PDB file of C-alpha atoms in Angstrom:
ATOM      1  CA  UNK A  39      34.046 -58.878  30.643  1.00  0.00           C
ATOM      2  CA  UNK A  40      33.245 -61.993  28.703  1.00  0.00           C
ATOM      3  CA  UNK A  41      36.685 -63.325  28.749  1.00  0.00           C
ATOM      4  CA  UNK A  42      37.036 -62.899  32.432  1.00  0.00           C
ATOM      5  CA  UNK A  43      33.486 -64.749  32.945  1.00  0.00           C
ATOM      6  CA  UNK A  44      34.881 -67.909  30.607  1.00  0.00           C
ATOM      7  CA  UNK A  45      38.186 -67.583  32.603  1.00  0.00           C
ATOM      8  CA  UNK A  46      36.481 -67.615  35.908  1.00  0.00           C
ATOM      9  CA  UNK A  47      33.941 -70.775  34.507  1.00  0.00           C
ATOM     10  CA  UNK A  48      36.964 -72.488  33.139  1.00  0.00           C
ATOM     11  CA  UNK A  49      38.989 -72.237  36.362  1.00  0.00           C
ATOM     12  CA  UNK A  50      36.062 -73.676  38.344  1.00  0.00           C
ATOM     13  CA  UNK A  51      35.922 -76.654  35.751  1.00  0.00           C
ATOM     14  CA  UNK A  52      39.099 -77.581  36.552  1.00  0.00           C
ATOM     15  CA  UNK A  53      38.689 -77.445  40.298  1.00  0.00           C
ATOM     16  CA  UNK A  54      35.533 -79.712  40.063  1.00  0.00           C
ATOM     17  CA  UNK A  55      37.670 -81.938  37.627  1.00  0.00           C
ATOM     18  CA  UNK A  56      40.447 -82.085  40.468  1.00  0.00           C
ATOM     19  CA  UNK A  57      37.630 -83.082  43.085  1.00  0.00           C
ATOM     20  CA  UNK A  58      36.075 -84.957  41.102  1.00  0.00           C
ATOM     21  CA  UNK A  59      39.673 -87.279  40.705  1.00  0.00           C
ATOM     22  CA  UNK A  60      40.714 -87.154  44.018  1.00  0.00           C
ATOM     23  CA  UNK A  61      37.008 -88.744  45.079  1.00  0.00           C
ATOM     24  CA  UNK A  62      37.480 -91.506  42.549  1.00  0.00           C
ATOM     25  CA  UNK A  63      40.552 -92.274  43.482  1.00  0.00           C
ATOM     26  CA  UNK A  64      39.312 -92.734  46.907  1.00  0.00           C
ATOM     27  CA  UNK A  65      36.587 -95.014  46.409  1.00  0.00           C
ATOM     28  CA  UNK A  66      38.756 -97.273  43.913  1.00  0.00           C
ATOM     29  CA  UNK A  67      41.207 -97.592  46.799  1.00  0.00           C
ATOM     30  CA  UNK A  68      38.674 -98.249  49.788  1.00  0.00           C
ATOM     31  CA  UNK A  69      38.484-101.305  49.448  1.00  0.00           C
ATOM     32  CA  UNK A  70      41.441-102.107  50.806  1.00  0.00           C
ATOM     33  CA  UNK A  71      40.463-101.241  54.385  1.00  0.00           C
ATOM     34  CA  UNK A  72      39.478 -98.170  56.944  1.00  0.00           C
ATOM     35  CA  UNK A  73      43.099 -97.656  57.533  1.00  0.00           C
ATOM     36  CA  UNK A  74      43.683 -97.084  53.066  1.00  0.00           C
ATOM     37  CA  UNK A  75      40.221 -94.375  53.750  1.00  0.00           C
ATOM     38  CA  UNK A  76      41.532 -92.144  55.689  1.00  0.00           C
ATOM     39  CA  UNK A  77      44.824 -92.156  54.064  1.00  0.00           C
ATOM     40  CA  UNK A  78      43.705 -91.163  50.571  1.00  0.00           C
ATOM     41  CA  UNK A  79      40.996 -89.330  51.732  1.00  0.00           C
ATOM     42  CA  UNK A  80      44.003 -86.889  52.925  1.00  0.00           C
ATOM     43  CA  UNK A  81      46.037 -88.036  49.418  1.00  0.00           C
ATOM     44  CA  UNK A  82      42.589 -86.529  47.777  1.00  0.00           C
ATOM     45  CA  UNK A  83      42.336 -83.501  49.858  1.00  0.00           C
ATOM     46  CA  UNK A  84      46.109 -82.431  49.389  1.00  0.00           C
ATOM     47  CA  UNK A  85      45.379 -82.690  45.910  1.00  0.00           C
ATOM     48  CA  UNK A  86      42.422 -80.893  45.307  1.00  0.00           C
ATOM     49  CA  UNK A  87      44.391 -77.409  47.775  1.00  0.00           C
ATOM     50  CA  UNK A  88      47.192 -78.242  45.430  1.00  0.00           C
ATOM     51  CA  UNK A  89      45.081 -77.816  41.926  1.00  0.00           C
ATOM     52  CA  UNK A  90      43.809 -74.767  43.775  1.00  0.00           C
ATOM     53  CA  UNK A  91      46.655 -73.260  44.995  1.00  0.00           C
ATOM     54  CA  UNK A  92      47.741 -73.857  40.847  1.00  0.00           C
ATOM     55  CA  UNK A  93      44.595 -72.213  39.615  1.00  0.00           C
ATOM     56  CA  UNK A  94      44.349 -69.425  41.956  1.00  0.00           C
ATOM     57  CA  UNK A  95      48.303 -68.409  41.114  1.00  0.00           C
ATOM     58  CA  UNK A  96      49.089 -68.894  44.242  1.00  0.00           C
ATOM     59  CA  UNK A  97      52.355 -70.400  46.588  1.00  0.00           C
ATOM     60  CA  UNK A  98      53.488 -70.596  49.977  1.00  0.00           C
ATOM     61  CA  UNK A  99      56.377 -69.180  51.671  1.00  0.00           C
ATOM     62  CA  UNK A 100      57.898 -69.803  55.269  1.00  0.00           C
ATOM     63  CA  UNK A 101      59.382 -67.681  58.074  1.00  0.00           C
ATOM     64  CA  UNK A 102      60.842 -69.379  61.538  1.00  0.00           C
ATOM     65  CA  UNK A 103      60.622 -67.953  64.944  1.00  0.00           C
ATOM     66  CA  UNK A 104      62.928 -69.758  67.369  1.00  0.00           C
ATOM     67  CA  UNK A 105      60.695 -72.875  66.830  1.00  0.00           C
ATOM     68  CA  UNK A 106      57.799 -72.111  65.401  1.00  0.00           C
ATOM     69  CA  UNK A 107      57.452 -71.701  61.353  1.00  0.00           C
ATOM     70  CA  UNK A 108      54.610 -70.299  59.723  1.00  0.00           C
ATOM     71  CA  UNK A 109      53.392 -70.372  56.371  1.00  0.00           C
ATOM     72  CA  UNK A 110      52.442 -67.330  54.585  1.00  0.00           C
ATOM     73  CA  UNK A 111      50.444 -67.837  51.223  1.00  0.00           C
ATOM     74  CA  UNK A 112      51.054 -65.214  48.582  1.00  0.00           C
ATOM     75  CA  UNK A 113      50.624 -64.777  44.651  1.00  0.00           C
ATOM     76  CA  UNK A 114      52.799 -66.083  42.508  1.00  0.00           C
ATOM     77  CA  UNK A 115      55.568 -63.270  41.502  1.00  0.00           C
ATOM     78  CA  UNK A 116      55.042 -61.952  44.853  1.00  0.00           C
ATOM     79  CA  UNK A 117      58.788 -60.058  45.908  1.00  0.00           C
ATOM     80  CA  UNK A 118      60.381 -60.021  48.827  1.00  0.00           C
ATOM     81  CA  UNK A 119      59.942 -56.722  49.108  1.00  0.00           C
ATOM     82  CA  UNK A 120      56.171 -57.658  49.248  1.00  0.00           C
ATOM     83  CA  UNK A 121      56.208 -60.625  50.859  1.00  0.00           C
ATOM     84  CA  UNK A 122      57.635 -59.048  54.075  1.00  0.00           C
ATOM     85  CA  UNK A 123      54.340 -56.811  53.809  1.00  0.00           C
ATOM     86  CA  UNK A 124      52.467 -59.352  54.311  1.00  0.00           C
ATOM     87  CA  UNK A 125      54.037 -60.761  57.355  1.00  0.00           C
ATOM     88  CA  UNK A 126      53.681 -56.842  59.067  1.00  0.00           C
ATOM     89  CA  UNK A 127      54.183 -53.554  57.099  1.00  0.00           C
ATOM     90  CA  UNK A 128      57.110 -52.607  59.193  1.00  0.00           C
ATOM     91  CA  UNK A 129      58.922 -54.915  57.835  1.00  0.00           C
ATOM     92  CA  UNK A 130      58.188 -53.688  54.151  1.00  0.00           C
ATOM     93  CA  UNK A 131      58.311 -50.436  55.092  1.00  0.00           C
ATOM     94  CA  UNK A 132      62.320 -50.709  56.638  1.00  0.00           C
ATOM     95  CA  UNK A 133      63.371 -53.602  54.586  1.00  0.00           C
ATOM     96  CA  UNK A 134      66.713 -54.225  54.273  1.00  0.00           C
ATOM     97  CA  UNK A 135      67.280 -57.789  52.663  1.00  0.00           C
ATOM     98  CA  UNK A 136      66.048 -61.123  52.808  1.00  0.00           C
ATOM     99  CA  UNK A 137      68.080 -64.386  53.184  1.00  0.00           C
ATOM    100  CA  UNK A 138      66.456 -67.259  51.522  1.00  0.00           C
ATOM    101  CA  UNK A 139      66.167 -70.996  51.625  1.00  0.00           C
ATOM    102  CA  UNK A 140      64.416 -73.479  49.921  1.00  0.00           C
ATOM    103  CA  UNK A 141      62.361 -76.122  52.430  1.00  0.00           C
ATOM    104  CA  UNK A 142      63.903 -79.011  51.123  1.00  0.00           C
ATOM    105  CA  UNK A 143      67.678 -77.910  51.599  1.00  0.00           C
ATOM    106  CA  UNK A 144      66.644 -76.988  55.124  1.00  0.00           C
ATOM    107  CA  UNK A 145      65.322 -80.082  55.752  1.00  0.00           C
ATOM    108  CA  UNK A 146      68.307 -81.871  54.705  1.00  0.00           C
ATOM    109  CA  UNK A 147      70.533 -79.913  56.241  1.00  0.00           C
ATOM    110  CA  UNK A 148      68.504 -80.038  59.690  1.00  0.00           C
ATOM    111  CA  UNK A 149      68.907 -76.691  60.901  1.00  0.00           C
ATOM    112  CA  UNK A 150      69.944 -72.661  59.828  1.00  0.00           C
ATOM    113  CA  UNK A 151      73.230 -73.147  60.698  1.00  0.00           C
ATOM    114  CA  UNK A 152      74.426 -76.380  58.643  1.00  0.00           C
ATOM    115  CA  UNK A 153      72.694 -74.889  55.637  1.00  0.00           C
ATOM    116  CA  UNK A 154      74.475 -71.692  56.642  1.00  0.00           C
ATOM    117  CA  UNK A 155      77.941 -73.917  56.656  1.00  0.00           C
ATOM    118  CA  UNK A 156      76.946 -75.620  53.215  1.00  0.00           C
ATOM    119  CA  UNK A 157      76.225 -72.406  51.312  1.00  0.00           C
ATOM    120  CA  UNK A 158      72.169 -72.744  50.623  1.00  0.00           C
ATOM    121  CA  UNK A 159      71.225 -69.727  52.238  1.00  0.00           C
ATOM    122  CA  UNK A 160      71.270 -66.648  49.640  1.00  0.00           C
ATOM    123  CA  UNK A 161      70.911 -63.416  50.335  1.00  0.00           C
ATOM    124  CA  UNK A 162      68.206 -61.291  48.295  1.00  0.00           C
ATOM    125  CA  UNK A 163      67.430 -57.704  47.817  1.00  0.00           C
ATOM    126  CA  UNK A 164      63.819 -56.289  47.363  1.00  0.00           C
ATOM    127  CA  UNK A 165      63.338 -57.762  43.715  1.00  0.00           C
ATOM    128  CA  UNK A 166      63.968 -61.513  44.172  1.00  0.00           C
ATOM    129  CA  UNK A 167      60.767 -63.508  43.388  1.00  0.00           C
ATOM    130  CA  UNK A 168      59.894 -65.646  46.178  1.00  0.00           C
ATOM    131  CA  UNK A 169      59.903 -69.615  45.197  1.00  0.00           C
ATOM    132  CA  UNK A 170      57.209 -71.920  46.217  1.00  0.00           C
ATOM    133  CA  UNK A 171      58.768 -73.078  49.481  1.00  0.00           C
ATOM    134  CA  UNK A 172      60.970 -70.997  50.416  1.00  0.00           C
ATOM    135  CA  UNK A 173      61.727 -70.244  53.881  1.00  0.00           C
ATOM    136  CA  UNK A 174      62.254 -66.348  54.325  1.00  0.00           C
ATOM    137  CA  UNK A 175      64.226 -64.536  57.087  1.00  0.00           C
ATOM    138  CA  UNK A 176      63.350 -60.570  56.466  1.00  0.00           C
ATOM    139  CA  UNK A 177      65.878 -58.485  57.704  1.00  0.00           C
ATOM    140  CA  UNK A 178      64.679 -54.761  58.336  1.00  0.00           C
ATOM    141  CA  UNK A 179      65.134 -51.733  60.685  1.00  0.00           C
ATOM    142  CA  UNK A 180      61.821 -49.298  61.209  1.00  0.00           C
TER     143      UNK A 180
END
């Protein structure tokens, strides 16, 4: 119980410390203009979810509809097998596979079907450990 309580303290420490940063940054760099505020005001603030999301264990994963993506956020060592519980538990429940793709290689290849042509989507059974970024297409049958 004590080691959870200095784990818990210690984790907060560091999000203060991360707050802390980002705000410091910010006011060194004001000075440059409005335009310089609101830009690392949003630098700081990406920061400080980023030291959370690190603290907390946690990452983000991806699925596209037609054109709309959404972001799921899941622990880290989440599977695909559990991952695709989170999005519905049909999808756990009848899960077949899941084809993966990092967000950068999409990106650069601009759409499914180019990174389809180039190799960079793999296909994944229930025990593959979704990656931080990945973009997820669950294939299942309920």
């Amino acid at each position: 119980m004590i080691a959870r309580g200095a784990d818990s303290a210690a984790r907060g420490q560091q999000a203060r410390d991360a707050a802390s940063r980002a705000g410091v940054q910010e006011k060194r760099r004001s000075a440059g203009g409005d335009h310089w505020v609101l830009n690392n005001r949003e630098l700081g603030i990406q920061k400080v979810i980023r030291v959370g999301y690190d603290i907390l264990g946690l990452i983000t994963f991806y699925t596209v509809v037609g054109k709309e993506m959404r972001a799921w956020t899941i622990p880290r060592g989440t599977t695909a097998y559990e991952a695709a519980g989170r999005i519905h538990s049909d999808m756990q429940r009848g899960f077949i596979r899941a084809e993966a793709i990092s967000y950068d290689d999409f990106v650069m290849c601009g759409s499914e079907h180019a990174a389809r042509e180039k190799g960079l989507i793999h296909v994944e059974g229930k025990e593959y450990v979704v990656k931080d970024g990945d973009i997820l297409h669950i294939r299942f049958n309920v």
